[in-house]
XYZ file of C-alpha atoms in Angstrom:
573
model
C 3.614 145.787 -10.565
C 4.694 147.460 -7.544
C 2.125 145.492 -5.501
C 3.479 142.383 -6.716
C 6.542 142.926 -5.953
C 4.779 143.555 -2.474
C 3.472 140.564 -2.514
C 6.693 138.464 -3.597
C 8.586 139.764 -0.812
C 6.081 138.937 1.521
C 6.268 135.682 2.825
C 3.130 135.477 5.212
C 1.108 136.246 2.007
C 2.732 134.042 -0.054
C 1.903 130.911 2.313
C -1.838 132.388 2.503
C -4.126 129.403 0.556
C -6.466 133.221 -0.088
C -6.090 136.014 1.024
C -8.840 138.144 -1.748
C -11.354 136.036 -3.323
C -14.042 137.364 -5.372
C -15.518 136.227 -8.430
C -16.002 139.177 -11.502
C -17.901 138.282 -14.082
C -15.598 136.980 -17.195
C -17.179 138.158 -20.642
C -19.400 136.300 -22.980
C -17.577 134.656 -25.669
C -19.158 135.936 -28.767
C -17.093 137.597 -31.659
C -17.641 141.326 -29.788
C -16.104 140.345 -26.703
C -13.069 137.983 -28.777
C -10.509 140.754 -28.296
C -11.104 140.871 -24.743
C -10.850 137.489 -24.509
C -7.634 136.430 -25.937
C -5.775 140.031 -25.861
C -3.309 137.819 -23.814
C -2.933 135.058 -25.965
C 0.362 134.478 -27.869
C 0.681 131.099 -30.867
C 3.883 131.322 -32.847
C 5.338 128.328 -34.443
C 8.832 127.023 -33.244
C 10.387 127.388 -36.546
C 9.640 130.952 -36.444
C 11.344 131.359 -33.024
C 14.401 133.154 -33.749
C 15.790 133.622 -30.327
C 14.721 133.451 -26.537
C 16.409 136.126 -23.692
C 16.467 135.652 -20.847
C 15.818 138.354 -17.974
C 15.865 138.998 -14.431
C 14.225 141.618 -11.858
C 13.212 139.658 -9.021
C 11.887 137.741 -11.463
C 12.521 135.843 -14.493
C 10.946 136.700 -17.883
C 11.197 135.512 -21.329
C 11.522 137.372 -23.989
C 10.751 135.856 -27.558
C 12.342 137.098 -30.903
C 10.502 135.580 -34.117
C 12.478 135.528 -37.261
C 10.054 137.790 -39.394
C 9.232 140.246 -37.025
C 10.695 143.550 -36.029
C 9.374 143.670 -32.709
C 9.777 141.184 -29.872
C 7.144 139.492 -28.476
C 5.180 140.725 -25.060
C 7.296 139.358 -22.533
C 6.544 136.141 -20.533
C 6.842 136.652 -16.767
C 7.380 133.349 -14.046
C 6.410 135.329 -10.863
C 6.299 131.913 -9.514
C 9.418 130.396 -10.719
C 8.791 127.689 -13.920
C 10.880 129.056 -16.377
C 13.740 126.583 -16.333
C 11.129 124.251 -16.455
C 9.714 126.189 -19.739
C 13.126 126.355 -21.447
C 13.729 122.249 -20.916
C 9.887 121.208 -22.103
C 11.318 123.484 -25.409
C 14.687 121.798 -25.746
C 12.611 118.593 -26.513
C 11.014 120.287 -30.095
C 13.879 122.713 -30.448
C 18.151 123.318 -30.158
C 18.703 126.069 -27.685
C 22.269 127.480 -27.975
C 24.272 130.090 -26.396
C 24.477 133.743 -28.241
C 28.245 134.231 -29.156
C 27.189 138.252 -28.503
C 25.166 137.867 -25.289
C 25.278 134.891 -22.830
C 21.843 135.481 -21.721
C 20.281 134.884 -25.039
C 19.927 131.812 -26.404
C 19.342 131.182 -30.325
C 16.741 128.638 -31.364
C 17.445 126.101 -34.347
C 16.258 122.613 -35.955
C 12.832 122.675 -34.390
C 10.898 118.845 -34.120
C 8.457 119.100 -36.725
C 6.020 117.129 -34.080
C 5.485 120.026 -32.807
C 4.025 123.015 -34.839
C 3.009 125.226 -32.999
C 2.594 126.579 -29.424
C -0.641 127.520 -28.046
C -0.610 129.662 -24.972
C -3.513 128.861 -23.130
C -5.612 132.116 -24.745
C -8.292 132.633 -21.973
C -5.692 132.935 -19.348
C -3.881 136.243 -18.077
C -0.135 136.008 -18.596
C -0.419 136.128 -14.315
C -2.175 132.992 -14.336
C -0.444 131.638 -16.839
C 3.183 130.166 -14.824
C 0.090 129.509 -11.640
C -1.771 126.871 -13.929
C 2.080 125.541 -15.262
C 3.676 125.294 -11.799
C 0.347 123.585 -10.707
C 0.869 121.006 -13.153
C 4.708 120.061 -12.588
C 4.615 121.077 -8.601
C 1.422 120.255 -7.008
C 2.887 121.438 -2.950
C 4.537 125.027 -4.568
C 1.999 126.425 -6.064
C -0.735 125.513 -3.546
C 1.884 126.975 -0.963
C 2.497 129.908 -2.653
C -0.051 130.595 -5.553
C -3.202 130.285 -3.790
C -2.413 133.881 -2.287
C -2.669 135.368 -6.052
C -4.930 133.230 -8.177
C -7.052 134.591 -10.306
C -10.432 133.467 -11.902
C -8.857 130.836 -14.039
C -8.700 128.380 -11.532
C -11.848 129.007 -9.488
C -13.812 129.710 -13.174
C -12.090 126.193 -13.657
C -13.500 124.347 -10.598
C -16.355 125.627 -10.521
C -17.585 127.117 -13.383
C -18.376 130.747 -14.466
C -20.928 132.579 -13.159
C -23.726 132.194 -15.706
C -23.061 128.015 -15.150
C -22.170 127.428 -11.462
C -22.368 123.555 -12.131
C -20.164 122.100 -14.689
C -21.237 118.340 -16.016
C -19.048 115.885 -13.664
C -16.556 114.727 -16.689
C -15.196 117.863 -17.589
C -14.893 118.515 -13.742
C -12.905 115.058 -13.781
C -10.951 116.071 -17.031
C -10.067 119.627 -15.273
C -8.565 117.565 -12.301
C -6.551 115.415 -14.550
C -4.792 118.301 -15.919
C -4.291 120.091 -12.480
C -3.476 116.658 -10.587
C -0.336 114.790 -12.210
C -1.018 111.285 -12.521
C -4.745 111.270 -11.164
C -7.225 109.020 -12.630
C -10.796 109.731 -12.966
C -13.680 106.713 -12.328
C -16.770 108.440 -12.674
C -18.532 104.860 -12.847
C -19.256 102.866 -9.744
C -17.856 99.359 -10.278
C -19.486 96.425 -8.000
C -17.529 95.529 -5.138
C -17.826 98.928 -3.673
C -18.302 99.391 0.540
C -20.650 102.079 0.359
C -20.668 104.543 3.663
C -24.367 105.307 4.603
C -25.117 106.874 7.357
C -24.266 105.108 10.646
C -25.232 105.323 14.174
C -22.037 106.545 15.998
C -23.420 107.291 19.591
C -22.101 110.364 21.582
C -18.692 111.152 21.907
C -17.295 110.533 25.039
C -15.611 113.224 26.924
C -12.257 113.147 27.696
C -9.318 115.331 29.814
C -6.510 116.487 28.755
C -3.390 115.935 31.501
C -0.204 117.864 32.557
C 3.390 117.645 30.685
C 5.858 114.890 31.155
C 8.089 116.462 33.741
C 11.541 115.670 34.223
C 11.207 113.546 37.354
C 8.740 111.380 35.389
C 10.959 111.020 32.572
C 13.688 110.172 34.784
C 11.345 107.379 36.597
C 10.778 105.841 33.083
C 14.914 105.485 33.101
C 17.111 101.777 34.728
C 20.219 102.272 35.773
C 22.101 102.253 32.474
C 19.980 104.887 30.843
C 17.383 102.319 29.202
C 13.868 103.188 29.170
C 11.177 100.880 30.762
C 6.980 100.691 30.905
C 7.313 102.478 26.930
C 3.461 102.023 26.404
C 2.491 103.770 30.018
C 5.477 106.708 28.806
C 4.371 107.132 25.448
C 0.490 107.747 26.898
C 1.672 110.139 29.415
C 2.995 112.008 26.601
C -0.135 111.727 24.672
C -2.398 112.799 27.066
C 0.091 115.689 28.313
C 3.202 116.380 26.192
C 6.621 117.344 27.455
C 8.309 120.148 29.539
C 9.731 121.619 26.913
C 13.332 120.723 29.434
C 12.581 117.318 28.487
C 12.287 118.192 25.146
C 15.521 117.652 23.165
C 16.057 114.195 24.497
C 12.671 112.856 24.390
C 11.965 113.991 20.843
C 15.231 112.090 20.124
C 13.618 108.825 20.983
C 9.905 109.316 19.658
C 11.285 110.375 16.145
C 13.684 106.992 16.104
C 16.833 108.474 16.274
C 17.428 107.093 19.417
C 16.568 103.367 19.864
C 14.362 103.024 23.307
C 15.806 100.169 24.332
C 19.137 101.352 23.725
C 21.351 102.474 27.044
C 23.424 105.549 27.558
C 26.685 104.386 26.385
C 24.986 103.158 23.310
C 23.674 106.470 22.265
C 27.174 108.340 23.224
C 28.257 105.884 20.769
C 25.945 106.222 18.600
C 26.215 110.363 18.576
C 29.778 109.764 17.541
C 28.939 107.630 14.623
C 26.116 109.833 13.124
C 27.821 112.616 14.065
C 31.106 111.546 11.452
C 28.195 110.630 8.869
C 27.099 113.867 9.202
C 29.789 115.887 8.189
C 30.621 113.630 5.705
C 27.859 114.418 3.432
C 28.320 118.017 4.752
C 31.623 118.420 3.301
C 30.477 116.568 -0.181
C 28.214 119.697 -0.932
C 31.460 122.390 1.176
C 33.444 121.391 -1.458
C 32.064 121.603 -4.303
C 33.642 124.703 -6.256
C 31.585 127.857 -8.570
C 33.078 126.121 -11.112
C 31.895 122.621 -10.399
C 27.839 123.790 -9.141
C 27.657 125.563 -12.325
C 28.239 122.465 -14.135
C 25.663 121.213 -11.609
C 21.648 122.733 -12.271
C 20.112 120.632 -9.666
C 22.473 121.499 -7.042
C 22.547 125.018 -8.183
C 18.918 125.117 -7.694
C 18.425 123.527 -4.564
C 21.008 125.782 -2.948
C 18.979 128.581 -4.502
C 15.566 127.470 -3.373
C 16.999 126.951 0.173
C 19.013 130.131 0.588
C 15.323 132.062 -0.404
C 12.975 129.663 2.077
C 15.969 129.923 5.071
C 15.839 134.030 5.112
C 12.061 134.168 5.781
C 11.369 130.573 7.686
C 9.950 132.000 11.403
C 12.273 135.512 11.253
C 9.895 136.321 14.191
C 10.643 133.466 16.746
C 13.910 134.720 18.679
C 16.030 132.395 17.722
C 15.803 132.723 13.885
C 15.368 136.945 13.913
C 17.848 139.325 13.260
C 20.579 139.919 10.626
C 23.395 137.283 10.121
C 21.702 135.226 12.535
C 23.527 131.732 13.389
C 20.228 129.310 13.737
C 19.106 130.439 10.181
C 23.031 129.157 8.937
C 22.541 125.953 10.818
C 19.165 125.782 9.266
C 20.561 126.165 5.498
C 23.457 123.692 6.316
C 21.714 121.203 7.884
C 18.868 121.619 4.635
C 21.898 121.401 1.906
C 23.125 118.317 3.894
C 20.225 116.348 3.581
C 20.401 117.246 -0.489
C 23.316 114.821 0.327
C 21.637 112.461 2.193
C 18.655 112.218 -0.443
C 19.461 113.853 -3.610
C 16.435 112.265 -5.595
C 14.179 114.019 -3.206
C 17.010 117.263 -3.127
C 14.371 120.340 -1.525
C 11.044 121.317 -1.893
C 9.551 124.599 -0.191
C 7.939 123.624 3.177
C 10.597 121.540 4.214
C 12.160 124.424 6.115
C 8.948 124.568 8.080
C 9.314 120.692 9.452
C 12.721 121.782 10.703
C 13.245 124.678 12.223
C 10.969 123.761 15.235
C 13.258 120.386 15.714
C 16.566 122.625 15.046
C 14.881 124.795 17.661
C 14.410 122.374 20.446
C 17.633 120.424 19.741
C 20.053 123.425 19.524
C 22.383 121.375 18.197
C 23.256 121.015 14.035
C 23.944 116.796 14.128
C 20.871 116.201 16.129
C 18.757 118.081 14.491
C 19.736 116.469 11.138
C 19.058 113.122 11.897
C 15.985 113.949 13.732
C 14.719 115.965 10.882
C 15.746 112.805 8.697
C 13.286 110.771 10.999
C 10.561 113.232 10.440
C 11.232 112.861 6.410
C 10.656 109.341 6.386
C 7.363 109.409 7.750
C 6.523 112.803 5.765
C 8.591 111.574 2.439
C 5.606 110.817 0.552
C 3.753 114.824 1.395
C 6.546 116.263 -1.483
C 7.415 113.873 -3.445
C 6.670 114.984 -7.609
C 3.487 112.578 -7.615
C 2.425 113.592 -4.909
C 0.584 110.455 -3.759
C 0.958 110.239 0.202
C -0.941 113.825 -0.467
C -4.025 112.726 -2.507
C -4.199 109.853 -0.727
C -4.922 111.409 2.962
C -6.891 114.064 1.070
C -9.467 110.242 0.335
C -9.192 108.958 4.083
C -10.047 112.750 5.093
C -12.745 112.677 2.843
C -13.728 109.084 3.404
C -14.147 109.896 8.054
C -15.349 113.458 7.534
C -18.662 111.824 5.630
C -18.571 109.153 8.351
C -18.786 111.710 11.110
C -20.863 114.563 9.900
C -23.059 113.234 6.492
C -24.484 116.227 6.261
C -21.465 118.805 6.409
C -20.228 116.733 3.786
C -22.806 116.738 1.759
C -23.087 120.427 2.002
C -19.195 120.669 1.126
C -19.785 119.077 -2.484
C -22.138 121.169 -2.742
C -20.226 123.612 -2.771
C -17.455 122.306 -4.157
C -15.212 121.702 -1.794
C -15.580 118.248 -1.565
C -11.690 117.353 -2.515
C -10.782 119.068 0.944
C -8.023 121.264 -0.766
C -8.544 123.661 1.708
C -6.865 120.966 3.937
C -3.955 120.776 1.885
C -1.442 122.512 3.711
C -2.753 121.334 7.299
C -1.819 117.949 5.615
C 1.377 118.696 4.007
C 3.626 120.609 6.855
C 1.417 119.358 9.830
C -0.518 122.058 10.905
C 2.770 124.256 11.071
C 1.143 127.835 9.750
C -1.536 126.926 11.016
C -0.452 127.143 14.992
C 1.919 129.581 17.048
C 5.320 128.035 17.469
C 4.676 126.459 21.007
C 1.256 124.917 19.684
C 2.981 123.188 16.999
C 5.656 121.131 19.210
C 2.720 120.375 21.351
C 1.313 118.543 19.078
C 4.003 117.071 16.958
C 5.388 115.412 20.167
C 1.471 114.194 20.593
C 1.885 112.596 17.284
C 5.226 111.146 16.974
C 3.547 108.597 20.036
C 1.675 107.122 17.088
C -1.328 106.793 19.658
C -4.363 106.646 20.195
C -4.560 105.384 15.938
C -2.836 105.578 12.616
C -3.355 108.456 11.104
C -4.057 110.671 14.016
C -3.315 113.883 12.125
C -6.648 113.318 10.390
C -9.019 113.136 13.399
C -6.880 116.724 13.793
C -8.328 117.356 10.860
C -11.887 116.337 11.725
C -11.768 118.110 14.731
C -10.932 121.434 13.486
C -13.704 120.903 10.770
C -16.275 119.869 13.265
C -15.852 122.872 15.805
C -16.572 124.920 11.981
C -19.223 123.639 10.213
C -21.889 125.206 12.326
C -20.541 129.389 10.574
C -19.515 127.851 7.268
C -23.682 125.929 7.201
C -24.954 128.392 8.686
C -23.433 131.659 6.980
C -24.054 129.472 3.730
C -20.543 130.119 2.891
C -19.404 128.698 -0.861
C -16.472 128.157 -2.575
C -14.637 130.778 -2.317
C -15.531 131.744 1.373
C -14.670 127.960 2.680
C -11.299 128.496 1.215
C -10.964 132.539 2.560
C -12.672 130.676 6.479
C -9.981 127.979 6.798
C -7.510 130.078 5.573
C -8.042 132.757 8.497
C -7.898 130.291 11.171
C -4.256 130.489 10.791
C -2.863 130.856 14.305
C -6.315 131.209 16.416
C -6.680 127.486 16.871
C -6.161 126.682 20.373
C -4.403 122.961 20.424
C -5.577 121.570 23.854
C -8.825 122.160 22.635
C -8.678 120.402 18.901
C -6.248 117.362 20.758
C -9.483 116.716 23.198
C -12.142 116.538 20.718
C -9.800 114.372 18.081
C -9.264 111.739 20.707
C -12.817 112.042 21.261
C -13.919 111.750 17.977
C -11.245 108.838 17.955
C -13.084 106.831 21.113
C -16.194 107.841 19.550
C -15.518 105.984 16.399
C -13.855 102.563 18.084
C -17.102 102.364 20.084
C -19.029 101.527 16.499
C -20.008 97.915 15.959
C -21.155 98.492 12.030
C -17.371 100.064 11.312
C -16.920 100.326 7.260
C -14.068 97.993 6.724
C -12.192 101.010 5.381
C -12.324 103.341 7.963
C -11.199 100.676 10.012
C -7.980 100.422 7.981
C -7.200 104.165 8.001
C -7.455 104.180 11.579
C -5.235 100.981 12.087
C -7.901 98.903 14.240
C -7.706 96.132 11.935
C -4.937 95.384 13.991
C -5.686 92.749 17.056
C -5.432 95.103 20.065
C -3.790 94.838 23.039
C -5.704 94.144 26.322
C -3.164 96.231 27.906
C -3.464 99.405 25.379
C -3.914 102.416 27.869
C -5.375 104.167 25.130
C -8.574 102.545 24.822
C -8.054 102.886 20.866
C -5.683 100.045 20.010
C -2.316 100.377 18.996
C -0.900 100.886 15.242
C 0.020 98.073 12.681
C 3.760 98.632 12.022
C 5.216 101.494 9.713
C 4.496 100.367 6.820
C 4.179 102.571 3.159
C 0.581 103.829 2.623
C -0.802 102.244 -0.280
C -3.604 103.733 -2.781
C -6.958 102.206 -2.335
C -9.633 102.508 -4.974
C -12.246 104.801 -4.052
C -15.991 104.840 -4.896
C -17.736 107.784 -7.134
C -18.877 109.374 -4.205
C -15.411 109.753 -2.265
C -14.676 106.123 -0.307
C -12.503 103.838 -0.100
C -13.064 100.793 -1.713
C -13.394 97.741 -0.273
C -10.353 94.724 -0.347
C -9.105 96.584 -3.279
C -6.248 95.973 -5.361
C -3.047 97.802 -5.408
C -2.341 97.382 -9.078
C -6.088 98.624 -10.105
C -6.513 101.480 -8.124
C -8.267 104.682 -8.960
C -9.609 107.745 -7.495
C -12.902 109.690 -7.815
C -13.567 112.540 -6.528
C -16.648 113.211 -8.547
C -20.460 113.128 -6.811
């Protein structure tokens, strides 16, 4: 429809977690209502399938023809992508060959007998099928691009119908296991779990923010050869106030690990020359691929297509990227394509352009922006991996912290089927890039890159935002859909300085707790030895290491001394 086409063309709408939430009473599942519930159903045997025609009109749709039928079946529309994955899955059970008369038509033959028929979700409208399939195949893309167009199915699946608001725990476990690949649900509480009960955290201390680090202040932390000195104090100063914009181009290279803190000016110049050569060698790899070669390389072709689509709608209101044929957009495209050569296994995933955009804006240099982006992606890599292990771990950790800080609010979210905290998904995936103004994003990222005042400080930023919104959510008695809508509408309304001030106060409050649960100490890195010279008072985080999954009990809390080989995740109360 025209409305759907407009939605497809709107970047902001496509990124909305939810832009319209309302439940419509679904028809009863009795015989009289069978026609309404199944009129979108398609069931056919693969052995009866004669051909599939692939067409595009802004999105891809497939037209299936059966051998004995004179008319084709209704078209399958893939508004959110996924047609290629659909055909690849079908190829496991049937041979698809290009028709000699029509290159867009695939002839189907020699089906695998193991698959007797294809039953396409009879209770879901076709527009929802694509979303559900995409969520199972590529959950992060579905979350970013699909929640604004989600229909009743996902809500009903997680929450239950109007007649039955609360599904049995085992049924919700099965549904979550379906939509999140690799999620293992454990509904039985086992011995050895660390149970987090109500703990008196004491009064939250008041903290103050400071002025950004100036050029003069930065220069005072350099020796005559250009080495940075008194680094812990410098990082603390950056954490408390950020950087003035004139210093970001240089300071971000240190914060992101592109430049070693103890390197001299000459060593950094030599490093830049070496990294420039390495960058352009990788760039030449994809630049030199001919059209004929790319036609036979589906992964590179898909990466390029997705990058071009996302680049053309990334931060277009920012002067650095606005207008037609903007050179900033060309650099954004080239850096992302080169990153595909750098890490071809990961390639490009939607959302990565938003992580690169502020870095390129600050660096104003293709090579420097690339290597800073590489360093940032080393931190964010698990967010974009297919199994989403990093995202699942962070949501579990956030749930543990929120329950410690405010048990009543956590219980309220649980009662509204929002204890999974999926409404924080976008916050975590791209580090609040879509929630804050562009300048506030720069401030937040440089503060987080100091690795102060604790490990996983970004989770405390989430807690600070939720702490500010909990009163309204609970007083207004928001339900599942209202919570999603409210959180989504916070975008561009948040004050970064207030959030950072509150997040630091939360860190100090938790740190001062005498009976702090072991799981929380692990999440925030408080188990490491704390130096008496630590200027933050919160302790320094341990050396960077891969985030490992940890057991959680049936109420969502991390298990003490859990084994990596026996980890399980439970979201069911």
